Amino acid sequence: MRTKISFSILAILFFSFCVSAYSEPKQSMGYHGMRVANDSVEFNLVSTKMERVGEGKVQIDFLFDQGVDPRSVNGKTVKLNNGVLPMDDTKFLFSKDGKTMRLSMPVKGGSFSVTLEDIVSFSGVSLKKVEIQF
């Protein structure tokens, strides 16, 4: 009897381990492309381009010198007017090599600022805090 119970418990534990090991985390982002680590010790923003694409909506392209790890980009690492980015109608898109990140979001008013902080490259290098006025 004890052997059957022990075997049953071990089987349940093994099965739950297998399921958890092969399931994706809830906050993962699927991405495809040729993103690879770089030997550089610095991770920099090279340029930005902002375009208004409708009433109260903007599209900003950020060009980096390395590929961005999309798992590090969220409403806390990209800030609007020094506050948490509202994620309701905000989208992040990345180029195939990961060096270009497109941010599409609603903006109220004329001028605004976007702060990038704690974004990480595929090399594991963090971007220094950058604030851009638009």
CSV table of C-alpha atoms in Angstrom, one decimal:
chain,number,residue,atom,x,y,z
A,1,MET,CA,0.0,0.0,0.0
A,2,ARG,CA,2.8,2.4,0.9
A,3,THR,CA,4.6,1.6,-2.3
A,4,LYS,CA,1.5,2.5,-4.4
A,5,ILE,CA,1.0,5.8,-2.5
A,6,SER,CA,4.7,6.7,-2.8
A,7,PHE,CA,4.7,5.8,-6.5
A,8,SER,CA,1.5,7.9,-7.1
A,9,ILE,CA,3.0,10.9,-5.3
A,10,LEU,CA,6.3,10.7,-7.3
A,11,ALA,CA,4.3,10.3,-10.6
A,12,ILE,CA,2.2,13.4,-9.8
A,13,LEU,CA,5.3,15.4,-8.9
A,14,PHE,CA,7.2,14.3,-12.0
A,15,PHE,CA,4.2,15.1,-14.2
A,16,SER,CA,3.7,18.6,-12.7
A,17,PHE,CA,7.4,19.3,-13.1
A,18,CYS,CA,7.3,18.3,-16.8
A,19,VAL,CA,4.3,20.6,-17.4
A,20,SER,CA,5.8,23.6,-15.6
A,21,ALA,CA,9.2,23.1,-17.4
A,22,TYR,CA,7.7,23.2,-20.9
A,23,SER,CA,5.0,25.9,-20.4
A,24,GLU,CA,5.7,29.5,-21.3
A,25,PRO,CA,5.7,32.2,-18.7
A,26,LYS,CA,2.6,34.4,-18.8
A,27,GLN,CA,4.5,37.6,-19.6
A,28,SER,CA,6.8,36.3,-22.3
A,29,MET,CA,6.8,38.0,-25.7
A,30,GLY,CA,7.1,36.0,-28.9
A,31,TYR,CA,9.6,37.5,-31.4
A,32,HIS,CA,11.4,36.3,-34.5
A,33,GLY,CA,14.5,37.6,-36.1
A,34,MET,CA,18.3,37.5,-36.2
A,35,ARG,CA,19.0,39.1,-32.8
A,36,VAL,CA,22.3,38.2,-31.3
A,37,ALA,CA,24.5,39.3,-28.4
A,38,ASN,CA,27.1,41.9,-29.1
A,39,ASP,CA,30.5,42.4,-27.4
A,40,SER,CA,29.9,46.1,-26.8
A,41,VAL,CA,30.0,47.4,-23.2
A,42,GLU,CA,27.7,50.3,-24.0
A,43,PHE,CA,24.1,50.3,-25.2
A,44,ASN,CA,23.0,53.7,-26.7
A,45,LEU,CA,20.1,55.3,-28.4
A,46,VAL,CA,21.2,56.5,-31.8
A,47,SER,CA,18.2,58.5,-33.0
A,48,THR,CA,14.5,59.0,-32.7
A,49,LYS,CA,11.7,59.9,-35.2
A,50,MET,CA,8.2,61.0,-34.0
A,51,GLU,CA,5.1,61.2,-36.2
A,52,ARG,CA,1.6,62.1,-35.3
A,53,VAL,CA,-0.7,59.5,-36.8
A,54,GLY,CA,-4.2,60.7,-36.0
A,55,GLU,CA,-6.0,62.6,-33.3
A,56,GLY,CA,-4.2,62.2,-30.1
A,57,LYS,CA,-1.9,59.3,-31.3
A,58,VAL,CA,1.8,59.3,-32.0
A,59,GLN,CA,4.3,56.8,-33.4
A,60,ILE,CA,7.9,57.0,-32.3
A,61,ASP,CA,10.8,55.1,-33.9
A,62,PHE,CA,13.8,54.5,-31.6
A,63,LEU,CA,17.1,53.4,-33.3
A,64,PHE,CA,19.6,51.7,-31.0
A,65,ASP,CA,23.2,50.6,-31.7
A,66,GLN,CA,22.4,47.0,-30.5
A,67,GLY,CA,19.4,44.8,-30.6
A,68,VAL,CA,16.8,45.4,-27.8
A,69,ASP,CA,15.6,42.5,-25.7
A,70,PRO,CA,11.8,42.9,-26.0
A,71,ARG,CA,11.3,41.3,-22.6
A,72,SER,CA,12.8,44.4,-21.0
A,73,VAL,CA,10.4,46.8,-22.6
A,74,ASN,CA,7.2,47.6,-20.7
A,75,GLY,CA,5.2,50.3,-19.1
A,76,LYS,CA,7.7,50.8,-16.4
A,77,THR,CA,10.9,51.0,-18.5
A,78,VAL,CA,9.3,53.4,-21.0
A,79,LYS,CA,7.6,56.3,-19.3
A,80,LEU,CA,5.4,59.1,-20.6
A,81,ASN,CA,5.8,62.5,-18.9
A,82,ASN,CA,7.8,60.8,-16.1
A,83,GLY,CA,4.8,58.5,-15.2
A,84,VAL,CA,4.0,54.9,-15.9
A,85,LEU,CA,3.1,54.4,-19.6
A,86,PRO,CA,-0.6,53.6,-20.0
A,87,MET,CA,-0.7,50.2,-21.7
A,88,ASP,CA,-4.3,50.2,-22.8
A,89,ASP,CA,-3.7,51.4,-26.4
A,90,THR,CA,0.1,51.3,-26.5
A,91,LYS,CA,2.0,49.0,-28.8
A,92,PHE,CA,5.7,48.1,-29.1
A,93,LEU,CA,7.0,46.7,-32.4
A,94,PHE,CA,10.6,45.6,-33.1
A,95,SER,CA,12.6,45.3,-36.3
A,96,LYS,CA,14.0,41.9,-37.4
A,97,ASP,CA,17.5,42.7,-36.0
A,98,GLY,CA,16.0,44.4,-32.8
A,99,LYS,CA,17.8,47.7,-33.3
A,100,THR,CA,14.6,49.6,-34.1
A,101,MET,CA,11.7,49.8,-31.7
A,102,ARG,CA,8.5,51.4,-32.7
A,103,LEU,CA,6.2,52.8,-30.0
A,104,SER,CA,2.6,53.6,-30.9
A,105,MET,CA,0.6,55.3,-28.1
A,106,PRO,CA,-2.1,57.9,-27.4
A,107,VAL,CA,-0.9,61.3,-26.2
A,108,LYS,CA,-3.0,64.2,-24.8
A,109,GLY,CA,-1.9,67.7,-25.5
A,110,GLY,CA,0.9,69.1,-27.7
A,111,SER,CA,4.3,68.5,-26.1
A,112,PHE,CA,5.3,65.5,-24.0
A,113,SER,CA,8.4,63.6,-22.9
A,114,VAL,CA,9.4,59.9,-23.2
A,115,THR,CA,11.9,58.4,-20.8
A,116,LEU,CA,13.7,55.2,-21.5
A,117,GLU,CA,15.2,53.5,-18.5
A,118,ASP,CA,16.4,50.0,-17.6
A,119,ILE,CA,15.9,48.7,-21.2
A,120,VAL,CA,18.4,45.8,-21.8
A,121,SER,CA,20.1,44.7,-25.0
A,122,PHE,CA,20.6,41.1,-26.1
A,123,SER,CA,24.1,41.4,-24.7
A,124,GLY,CA,22.7,42.1,-21.2
A,125,VAL,CA,23.8,45.7,-21.2
A,126,SER,CA,21.4,48.3,-19.7
A,127,LEU,CA,20.5,51.5,-21.5
A,128,LYS,CA,21.4,54.6,-19.4
A,129,LYS,CA,18.4,56.8,-18.6
A,130,VAL,CA,17.4,58.9,-21.7
A,131,GLU,CA,14.6,61.5,-21.7
A,132,ILE,CA,13.4,62.9,-25.0
A,133,GLN,CA,11.2,65.9,-25.3
A,134,PHE,CA,8.7,66.0,-28.2
